[in-house]
XYZ file of C-alpha atoms in Angstrom:
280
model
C 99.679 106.354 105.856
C 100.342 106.808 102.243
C 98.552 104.688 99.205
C 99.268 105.238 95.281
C 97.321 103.232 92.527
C 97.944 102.542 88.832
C 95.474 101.497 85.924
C 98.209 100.798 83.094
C 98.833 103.156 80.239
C 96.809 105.797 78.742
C 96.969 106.664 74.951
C 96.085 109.663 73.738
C 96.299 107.799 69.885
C 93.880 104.913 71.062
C 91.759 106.314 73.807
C 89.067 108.800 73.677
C 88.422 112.098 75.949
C 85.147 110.561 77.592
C 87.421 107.409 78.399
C 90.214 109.352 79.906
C 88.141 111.160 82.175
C 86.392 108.070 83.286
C 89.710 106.498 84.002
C 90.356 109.681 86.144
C 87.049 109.475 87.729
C 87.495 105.385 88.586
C 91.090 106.193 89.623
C 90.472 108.806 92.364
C 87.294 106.754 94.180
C 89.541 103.654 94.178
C 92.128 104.978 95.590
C 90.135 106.881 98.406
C 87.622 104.346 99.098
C 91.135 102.159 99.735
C 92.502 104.503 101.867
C 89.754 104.467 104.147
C 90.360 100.760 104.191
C 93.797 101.229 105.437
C 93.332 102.859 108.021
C 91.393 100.117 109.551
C 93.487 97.523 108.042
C 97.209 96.371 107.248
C 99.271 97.469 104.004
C 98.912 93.672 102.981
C 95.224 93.474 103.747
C 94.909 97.180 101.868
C 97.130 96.230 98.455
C 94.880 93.133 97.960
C 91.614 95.753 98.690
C 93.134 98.070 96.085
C 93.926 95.878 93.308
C 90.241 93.380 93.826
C 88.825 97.413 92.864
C 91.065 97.686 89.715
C 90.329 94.183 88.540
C 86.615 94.878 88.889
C 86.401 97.701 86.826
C 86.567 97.073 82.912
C 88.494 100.611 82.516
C 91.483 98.587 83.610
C 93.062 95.346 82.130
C 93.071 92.992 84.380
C 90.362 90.644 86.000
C 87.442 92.444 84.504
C 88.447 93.143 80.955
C 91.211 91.418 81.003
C 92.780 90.899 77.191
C 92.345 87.603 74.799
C 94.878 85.732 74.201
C 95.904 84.413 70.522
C 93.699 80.918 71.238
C 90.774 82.847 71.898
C 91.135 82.439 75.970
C 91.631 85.000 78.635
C 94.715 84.210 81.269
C 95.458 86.290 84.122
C 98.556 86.951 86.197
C 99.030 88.570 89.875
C 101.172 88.858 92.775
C 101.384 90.380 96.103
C 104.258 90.698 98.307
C 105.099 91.633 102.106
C 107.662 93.923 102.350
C 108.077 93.068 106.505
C 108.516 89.215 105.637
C 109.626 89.721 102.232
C 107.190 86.731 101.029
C 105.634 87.379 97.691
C 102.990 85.072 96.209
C 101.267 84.727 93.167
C 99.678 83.061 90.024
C 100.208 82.744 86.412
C 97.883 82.510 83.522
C 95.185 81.561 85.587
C 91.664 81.416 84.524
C 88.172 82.157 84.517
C 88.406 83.504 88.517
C 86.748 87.239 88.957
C 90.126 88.542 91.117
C 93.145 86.794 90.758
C 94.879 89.182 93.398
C 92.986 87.389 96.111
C 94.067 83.181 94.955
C 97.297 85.332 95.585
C 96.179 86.349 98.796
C 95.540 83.020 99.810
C 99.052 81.357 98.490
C 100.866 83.506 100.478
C 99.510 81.063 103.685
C 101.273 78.074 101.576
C 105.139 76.693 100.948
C 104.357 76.919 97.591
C 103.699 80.184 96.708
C 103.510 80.566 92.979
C 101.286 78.571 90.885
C 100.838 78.922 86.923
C 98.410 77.929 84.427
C 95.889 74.755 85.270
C 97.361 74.540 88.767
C 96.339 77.478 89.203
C 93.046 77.360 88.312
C 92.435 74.316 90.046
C 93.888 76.231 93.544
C 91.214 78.423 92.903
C 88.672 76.017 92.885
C 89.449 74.308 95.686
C 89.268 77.286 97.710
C 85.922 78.507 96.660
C 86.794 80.592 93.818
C 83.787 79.953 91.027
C 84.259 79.898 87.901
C 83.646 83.489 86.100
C 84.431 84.654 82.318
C 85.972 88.261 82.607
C 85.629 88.808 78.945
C 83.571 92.043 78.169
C 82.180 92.554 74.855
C 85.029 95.386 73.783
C 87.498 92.471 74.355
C 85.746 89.617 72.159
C 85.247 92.357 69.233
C 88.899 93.210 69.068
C 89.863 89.682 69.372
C 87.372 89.047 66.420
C 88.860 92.010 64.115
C 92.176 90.789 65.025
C 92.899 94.386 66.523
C 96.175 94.157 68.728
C 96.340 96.360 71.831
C 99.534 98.085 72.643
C 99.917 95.503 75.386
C 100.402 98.270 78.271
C 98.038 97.007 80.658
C 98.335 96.412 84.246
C 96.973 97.389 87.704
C 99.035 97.583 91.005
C 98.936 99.537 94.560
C 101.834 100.336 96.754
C 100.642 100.876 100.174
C 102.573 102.429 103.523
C 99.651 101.713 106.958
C 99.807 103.089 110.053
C 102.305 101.099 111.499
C 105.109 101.671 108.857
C 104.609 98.149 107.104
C 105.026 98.516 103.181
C 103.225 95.818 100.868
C 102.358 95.687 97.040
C 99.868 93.894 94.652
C 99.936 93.487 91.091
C 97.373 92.159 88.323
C 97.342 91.980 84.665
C 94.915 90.743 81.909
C 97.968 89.948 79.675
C 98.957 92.089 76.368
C 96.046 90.705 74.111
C 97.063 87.737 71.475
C 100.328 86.614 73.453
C 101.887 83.504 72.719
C 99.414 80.969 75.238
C 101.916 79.889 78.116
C 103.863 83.456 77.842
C 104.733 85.012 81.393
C 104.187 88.433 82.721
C 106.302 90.703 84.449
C 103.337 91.145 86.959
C 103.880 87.979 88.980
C 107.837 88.702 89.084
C 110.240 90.187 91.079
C 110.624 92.027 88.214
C 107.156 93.762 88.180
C 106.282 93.127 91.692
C 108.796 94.015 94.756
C 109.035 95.040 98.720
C 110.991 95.023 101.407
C 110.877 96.985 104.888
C 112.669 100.291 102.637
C 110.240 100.020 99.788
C 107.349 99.041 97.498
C 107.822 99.085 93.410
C 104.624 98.359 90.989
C 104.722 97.483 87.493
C 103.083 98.369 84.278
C 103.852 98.443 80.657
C 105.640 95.614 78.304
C 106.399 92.698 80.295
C 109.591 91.380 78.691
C 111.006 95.355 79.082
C 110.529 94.874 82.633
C 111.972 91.515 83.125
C 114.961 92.572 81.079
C 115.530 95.230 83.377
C 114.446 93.756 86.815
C 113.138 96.838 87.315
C 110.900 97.031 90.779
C 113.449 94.793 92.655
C 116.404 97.113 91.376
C 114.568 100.392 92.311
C 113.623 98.858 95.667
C 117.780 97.218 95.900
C 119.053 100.806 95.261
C 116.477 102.747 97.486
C 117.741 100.577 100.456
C 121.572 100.657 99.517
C 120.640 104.775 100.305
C 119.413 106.178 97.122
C 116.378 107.999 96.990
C 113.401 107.337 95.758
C 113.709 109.765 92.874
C 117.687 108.991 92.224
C 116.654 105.067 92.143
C 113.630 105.754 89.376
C 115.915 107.821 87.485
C 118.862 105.575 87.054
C 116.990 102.291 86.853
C 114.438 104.093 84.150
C 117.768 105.170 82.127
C 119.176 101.750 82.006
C 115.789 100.665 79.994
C 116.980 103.451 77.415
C 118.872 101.495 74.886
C 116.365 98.757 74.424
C 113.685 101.990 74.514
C 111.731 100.017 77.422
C 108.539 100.294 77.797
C 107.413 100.936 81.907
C 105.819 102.995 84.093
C 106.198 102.495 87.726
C 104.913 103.539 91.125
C 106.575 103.631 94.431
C 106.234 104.257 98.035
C 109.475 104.276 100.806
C 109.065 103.830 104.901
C 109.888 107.327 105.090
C 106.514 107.748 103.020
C 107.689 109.700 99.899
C 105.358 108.715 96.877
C 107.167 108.518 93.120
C 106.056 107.635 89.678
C 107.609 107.802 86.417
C 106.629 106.402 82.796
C 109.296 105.772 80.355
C 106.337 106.344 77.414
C 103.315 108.960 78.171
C 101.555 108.319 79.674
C 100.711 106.175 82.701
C 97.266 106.485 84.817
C 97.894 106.630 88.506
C 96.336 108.062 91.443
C 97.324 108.649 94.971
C 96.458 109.614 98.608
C 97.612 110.496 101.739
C 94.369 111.398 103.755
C 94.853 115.317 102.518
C 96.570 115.168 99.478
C 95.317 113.934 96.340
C 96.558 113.558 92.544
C 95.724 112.106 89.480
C 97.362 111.503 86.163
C 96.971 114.351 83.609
């Protein structure tokens, strides 16, 4: 059983010492407290786990502290995907939900698997999901001093359970004063991709990503026989003459973990019941 987490990007230019550590701190209970949970529970059941954490947590943008958009309103993408059925499901620009991961959760039972914007919402409503403002008070006063983020920040978990099964789950609080209506990479095949060889999460700038297909080509050339490490670097290269911003985390049935930033520096954690690491 293998798990690996990410929490975006980490600037040494923007972010403080104290916030770094906490990051650190958040990052490695996370990802332990899910890897207790899969051991009692699928890869599927375990990404969602993973990723409800991250979106809780206002170290992180996405559910919790998710970024403003440029009308003032918060709207929140996600996706998970099943790399044994090779369904994916997810939702775009929803809002006012605590943990968009799990509407995602949910879709994946439907036909119609990817919802955006009011229909969204609505889904949510129907199935219970109240309505809840994820703006913190950090968010609101950079909105207000019209302070633009570097637009960096997602959350995602690759996970590998006991019986070989590979799934991944992805969430984002947007870039901060986007364009209302613009779409993530995060909900994409793009930013988002498994199959029975491999799992690929996203972060970083969302129209890089896209450009690049990035997760579903590392994931394409890790089952045509690359490695994991010979897929990363070749798909990371071709995002070299647009200087792409992504970071990216991986995990293949044979269990090797990878990760790889194009920019410094992205946070990530991961465990394998012994073995433990955590971005520097």
């Amino acid at each position: 059983m293998k798990l690996i987490i990410h929490g975006g990007f980490f600037s040494e230019s923007s972010t403080n010492h104290e916030t770094k550590v906490a990051k650190q701190n958040a990052l490695e209970q996370i990802v332990k407290d899910s890897y207790a949970f899969l051991k009692t529970h699928s890869a599927l059941e375990t990404v969602v786990y993973a990723v409800s954490l991250l979106e809780d947590d206002e170290l992180f943008n996405a559910g919790i502290g998710s970024q403003i958009q440029s009308d003032g309103k918060i709207r929140m993408s996600a996706a998970i995907m099943d790399g044994e059925t090779q369904k994916m499901s997810g939702i775009i620009n929803i809002e006012e939900v605590k943990n968009p991961v799990q509407i995602a959760q949910i879709l994946m039972q439907y036909d119609d698997r990817v919802l955006g914007g009011s229909g969204a919402t609505n889904f949510a409503r129907e199935h219970g999901f109240e309505s809840f403002s994820t703006e913190i008070p950090q968010r609101r006063a950079e909105y207000e001093a019209k302070l633009k983020a570097l637009g960096t920040g997602t959350v995602g978990c690759v996970a590998l359970d006991q019986n070989g099964k590979i799934a991944v789950a992805t969430s984002t609080g947007g870039k901060g004063f986007e364009i209302p209506g613009r779409i993530s990479d995060s909900a994409t095949v793009a930013g988002n991709y498994a199959n029975a060889i491999c799992g690929v999460s996203l972060t970083g700038v969302g129209e890089d990503i896209v450009s690049n297909a990035t997760a579903a080509k590392i994931v394409t050339r890790v089952t045509d026989g690359f490695t994991l490490q010979e897929a990363f670097t070749k798909t990371f290269n071709e995002l070299k003459p647009y200087n792409g911003f992504a970071g990216a985390i991986a995990i293949d049935k044979e269990g090797n973990m990878f990760h790889q930033d194009s920019h410094p520096s992205m946070v990530f954690a991961s465990f394998d019941g012994h073995n433990f690491e955590v971005f520097d």
